[in-house]
Short mmCIF file of N, CA, C and O and ligand atoms in Angstrom, two decimals:
data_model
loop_
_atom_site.label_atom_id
_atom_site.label_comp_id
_atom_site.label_asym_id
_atom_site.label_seq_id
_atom_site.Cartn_x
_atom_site.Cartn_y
_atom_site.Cartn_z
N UNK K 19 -124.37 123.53 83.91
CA UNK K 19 -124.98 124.70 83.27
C UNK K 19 -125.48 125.68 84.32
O UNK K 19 -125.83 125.40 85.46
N UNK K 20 -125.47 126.75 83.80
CA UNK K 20 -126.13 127.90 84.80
C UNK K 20 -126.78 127.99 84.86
O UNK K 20 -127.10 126.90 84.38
N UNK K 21 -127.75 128.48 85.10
CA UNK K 21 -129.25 129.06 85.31
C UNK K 21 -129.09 130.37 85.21
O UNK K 21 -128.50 131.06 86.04
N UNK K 22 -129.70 130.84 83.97
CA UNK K 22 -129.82 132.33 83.67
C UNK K 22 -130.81 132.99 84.21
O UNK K 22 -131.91 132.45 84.09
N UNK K 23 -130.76 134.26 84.93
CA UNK K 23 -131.95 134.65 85.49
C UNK K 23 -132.03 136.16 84.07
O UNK K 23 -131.25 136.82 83.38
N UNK K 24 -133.89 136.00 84.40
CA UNK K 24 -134.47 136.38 83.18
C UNK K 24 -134.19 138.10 83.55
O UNK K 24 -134.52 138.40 84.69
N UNK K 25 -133.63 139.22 82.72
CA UNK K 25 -133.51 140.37 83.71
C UNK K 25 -134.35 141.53 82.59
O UNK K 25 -134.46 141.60 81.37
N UNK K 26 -134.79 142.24 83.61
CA UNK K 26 -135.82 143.35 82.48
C UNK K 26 -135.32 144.87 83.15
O UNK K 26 -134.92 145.10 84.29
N UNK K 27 -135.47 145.61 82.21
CA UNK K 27 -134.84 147.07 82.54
C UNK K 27 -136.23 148.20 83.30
O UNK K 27 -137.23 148.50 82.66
N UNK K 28 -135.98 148.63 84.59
CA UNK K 28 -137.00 148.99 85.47
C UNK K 28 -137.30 150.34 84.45
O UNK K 28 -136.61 151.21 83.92
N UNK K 29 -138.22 150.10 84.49
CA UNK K 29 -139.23 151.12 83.88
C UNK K 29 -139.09 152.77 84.61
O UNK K 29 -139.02 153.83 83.99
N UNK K 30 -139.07 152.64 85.67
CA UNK K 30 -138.46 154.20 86.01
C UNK K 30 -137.17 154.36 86.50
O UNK K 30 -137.21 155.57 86.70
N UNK K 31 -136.15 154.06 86.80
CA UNK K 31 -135.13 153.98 86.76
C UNK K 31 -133.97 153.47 86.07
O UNK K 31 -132.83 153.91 86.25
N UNK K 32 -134.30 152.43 85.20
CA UNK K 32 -133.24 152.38 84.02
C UNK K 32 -132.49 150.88 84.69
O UNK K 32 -131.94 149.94 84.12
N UNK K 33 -132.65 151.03 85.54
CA UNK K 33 -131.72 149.93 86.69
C UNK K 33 -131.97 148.44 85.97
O UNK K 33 -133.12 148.37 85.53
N UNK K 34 -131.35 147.50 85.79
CA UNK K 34 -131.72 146.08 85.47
C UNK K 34 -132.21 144.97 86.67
O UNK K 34 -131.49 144.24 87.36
N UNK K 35 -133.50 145.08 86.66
CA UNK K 35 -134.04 144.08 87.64
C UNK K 35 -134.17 142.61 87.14
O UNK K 35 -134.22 142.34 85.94
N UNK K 36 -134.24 141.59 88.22
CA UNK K 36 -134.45 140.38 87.95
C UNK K 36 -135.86 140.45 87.80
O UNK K 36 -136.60 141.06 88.57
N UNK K 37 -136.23 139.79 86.79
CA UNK K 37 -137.35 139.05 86.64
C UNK K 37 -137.49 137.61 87.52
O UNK K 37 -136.94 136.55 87.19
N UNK K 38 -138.35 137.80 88.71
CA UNK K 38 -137.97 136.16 89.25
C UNK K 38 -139.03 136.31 89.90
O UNK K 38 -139.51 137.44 89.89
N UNK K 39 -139.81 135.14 90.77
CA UNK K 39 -140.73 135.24 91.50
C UNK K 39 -139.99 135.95 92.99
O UNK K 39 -140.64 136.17 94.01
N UNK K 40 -138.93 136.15 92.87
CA UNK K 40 -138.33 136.86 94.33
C UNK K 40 -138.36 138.05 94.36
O UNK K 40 -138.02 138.67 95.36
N UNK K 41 -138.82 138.68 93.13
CA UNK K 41 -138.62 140.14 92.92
C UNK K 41 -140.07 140.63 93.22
O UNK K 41 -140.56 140.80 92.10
N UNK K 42 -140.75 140.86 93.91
CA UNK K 42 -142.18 141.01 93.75
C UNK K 42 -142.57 142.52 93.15
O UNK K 42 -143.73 142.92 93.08
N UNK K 43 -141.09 143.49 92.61
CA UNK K 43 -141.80 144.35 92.32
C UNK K 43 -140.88 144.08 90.89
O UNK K 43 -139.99 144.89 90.65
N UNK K 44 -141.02 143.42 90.35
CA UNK K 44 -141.08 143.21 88.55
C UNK K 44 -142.04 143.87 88.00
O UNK K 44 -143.14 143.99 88.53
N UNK K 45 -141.77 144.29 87.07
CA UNK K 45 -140.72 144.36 86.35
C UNK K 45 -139.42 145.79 87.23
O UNK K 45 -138.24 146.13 87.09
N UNK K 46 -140.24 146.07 87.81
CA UNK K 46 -139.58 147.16 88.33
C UNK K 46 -138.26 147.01 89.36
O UNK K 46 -138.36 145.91 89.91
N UNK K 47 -137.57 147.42 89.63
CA UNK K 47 -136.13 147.16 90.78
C UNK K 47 -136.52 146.96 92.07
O UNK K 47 -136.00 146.17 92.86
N UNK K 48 -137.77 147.95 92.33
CA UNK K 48 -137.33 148.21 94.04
C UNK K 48 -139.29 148.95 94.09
O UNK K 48 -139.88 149.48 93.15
N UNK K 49 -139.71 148.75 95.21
CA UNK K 49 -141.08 149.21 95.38
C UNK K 49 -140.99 150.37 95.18
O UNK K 49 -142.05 150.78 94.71
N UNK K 50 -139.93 151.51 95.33
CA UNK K 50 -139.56 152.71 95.20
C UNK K 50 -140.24 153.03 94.43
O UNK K 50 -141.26 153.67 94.70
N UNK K 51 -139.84 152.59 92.90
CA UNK K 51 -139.86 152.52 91.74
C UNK K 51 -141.32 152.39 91.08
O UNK K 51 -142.02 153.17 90.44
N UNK K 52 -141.47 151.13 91.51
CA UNK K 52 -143.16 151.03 91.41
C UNK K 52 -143.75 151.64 91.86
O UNK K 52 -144.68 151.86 91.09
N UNK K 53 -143.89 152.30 92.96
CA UNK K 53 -145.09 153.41 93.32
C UNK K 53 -144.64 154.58 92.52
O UNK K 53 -145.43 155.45 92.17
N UNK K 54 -143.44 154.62 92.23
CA UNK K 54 -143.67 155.98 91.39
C UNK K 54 -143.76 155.92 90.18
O UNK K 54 -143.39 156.85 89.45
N UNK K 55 -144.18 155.00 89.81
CA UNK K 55 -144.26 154.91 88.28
C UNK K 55 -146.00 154.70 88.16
O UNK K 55 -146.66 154.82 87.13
N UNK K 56 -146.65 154.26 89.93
CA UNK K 56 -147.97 154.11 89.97
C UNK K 56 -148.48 155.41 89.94
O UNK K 56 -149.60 155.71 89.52
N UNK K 57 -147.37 156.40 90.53
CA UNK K 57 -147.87 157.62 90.51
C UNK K 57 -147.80 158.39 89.68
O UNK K 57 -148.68 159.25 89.57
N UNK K 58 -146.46 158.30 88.61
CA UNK K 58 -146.47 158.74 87.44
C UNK K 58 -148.15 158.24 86.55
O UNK K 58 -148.81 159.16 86.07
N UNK K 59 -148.49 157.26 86.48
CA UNK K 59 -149.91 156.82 85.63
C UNK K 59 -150.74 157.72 86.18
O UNK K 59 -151.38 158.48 85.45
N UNK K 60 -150.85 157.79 87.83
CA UNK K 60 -152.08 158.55 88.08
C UNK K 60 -152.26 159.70 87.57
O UNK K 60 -153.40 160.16 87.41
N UNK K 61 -151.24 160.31 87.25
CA UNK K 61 -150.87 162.28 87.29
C UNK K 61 -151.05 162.22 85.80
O UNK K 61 -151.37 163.24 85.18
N UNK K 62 -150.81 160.62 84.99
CA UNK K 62 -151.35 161.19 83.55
C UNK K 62 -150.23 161.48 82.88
O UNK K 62 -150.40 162.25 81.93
N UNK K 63 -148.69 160.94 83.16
CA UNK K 63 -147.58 161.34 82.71
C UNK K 63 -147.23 160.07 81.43
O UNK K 63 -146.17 160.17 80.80
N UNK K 64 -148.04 159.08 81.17
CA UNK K 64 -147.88 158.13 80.67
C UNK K 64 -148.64 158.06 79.74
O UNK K 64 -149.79 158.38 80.04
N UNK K 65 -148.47 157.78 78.69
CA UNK K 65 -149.66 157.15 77.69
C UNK K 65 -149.94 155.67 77.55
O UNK K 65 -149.00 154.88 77.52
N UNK K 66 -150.90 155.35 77.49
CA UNK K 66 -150.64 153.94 77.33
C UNK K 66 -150.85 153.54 75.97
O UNK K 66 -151.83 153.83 75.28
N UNK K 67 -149.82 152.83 75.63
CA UNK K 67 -149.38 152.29 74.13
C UNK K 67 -150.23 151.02 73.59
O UNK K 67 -150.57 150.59 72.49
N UNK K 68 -150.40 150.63 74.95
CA UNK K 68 -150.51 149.13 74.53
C UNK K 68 -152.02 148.80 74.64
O UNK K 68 -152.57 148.85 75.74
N UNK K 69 -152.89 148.36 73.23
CA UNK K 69 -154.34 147.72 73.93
C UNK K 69 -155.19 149.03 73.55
O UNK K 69 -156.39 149.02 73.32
N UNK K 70 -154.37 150.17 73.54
CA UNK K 70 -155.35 151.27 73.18
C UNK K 70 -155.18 152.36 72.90
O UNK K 70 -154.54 153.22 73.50
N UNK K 71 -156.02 152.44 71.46
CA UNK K 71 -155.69 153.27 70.66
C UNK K 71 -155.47 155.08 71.12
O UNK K 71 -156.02 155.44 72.16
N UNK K 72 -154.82 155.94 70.44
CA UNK K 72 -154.45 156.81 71.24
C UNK K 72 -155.37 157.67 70.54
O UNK K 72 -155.88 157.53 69.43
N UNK K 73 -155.54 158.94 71.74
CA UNK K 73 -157.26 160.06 71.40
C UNK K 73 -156.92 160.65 70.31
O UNK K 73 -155.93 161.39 70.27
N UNK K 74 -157.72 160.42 69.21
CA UNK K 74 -157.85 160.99 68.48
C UNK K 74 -157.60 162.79 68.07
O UNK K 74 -157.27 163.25 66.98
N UNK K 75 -157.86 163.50 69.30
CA UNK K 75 -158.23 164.69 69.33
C UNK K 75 -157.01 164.97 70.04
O UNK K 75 -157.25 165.92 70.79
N UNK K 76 -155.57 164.54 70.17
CA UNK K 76 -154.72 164.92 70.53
C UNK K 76 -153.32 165.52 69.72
O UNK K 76 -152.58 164.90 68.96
N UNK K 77 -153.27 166.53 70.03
CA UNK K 77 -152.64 167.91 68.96
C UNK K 77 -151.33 167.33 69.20
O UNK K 77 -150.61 167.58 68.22
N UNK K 78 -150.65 166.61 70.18
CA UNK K 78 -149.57 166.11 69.82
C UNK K 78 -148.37 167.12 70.87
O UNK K 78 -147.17 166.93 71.02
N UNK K 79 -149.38 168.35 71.53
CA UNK K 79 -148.65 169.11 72.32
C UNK K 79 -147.81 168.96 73.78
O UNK K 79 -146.93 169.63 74.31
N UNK K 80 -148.41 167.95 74.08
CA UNK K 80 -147.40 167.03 75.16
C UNK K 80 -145.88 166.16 74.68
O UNK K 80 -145.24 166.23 73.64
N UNK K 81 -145.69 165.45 75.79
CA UNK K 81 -144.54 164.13 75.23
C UNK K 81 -143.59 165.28 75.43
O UNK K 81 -142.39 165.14 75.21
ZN1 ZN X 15 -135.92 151.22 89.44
#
């Protein structure tokens, strides 16, 4: 039997990364990736979906 490696789609690039403890920048492809997706959060380009609820007072004029 094979051993399937677990694979997740990088969040800023689209690219299919391994999920593995060898990948240290999982979910993401490449550190590239991860800092810019750290930097995308900082600048506020992201919403976060998950865990919390979204502002109330938002007209919906972004996205
Ligand atoms: Zn990537």
């Amino acid at each position: 039997m094979q051993s399937v490696r677990r694979k997740v789609k990088c969040p800023t690039c689209g690219t299919m990364a391994v999920w593995d403890t060898a990948n240290r920048w999982r979910p993401f492809c490449s550190e590239r990736c991860k800092q810019l997706d750290l930097g995308a959060w900082s600048a506020g380009q992201y919403t976060i979906a998950e865990n919390h609820p979204a502002e109330p007072n938002d007209s919906g004029a972004g996205d």
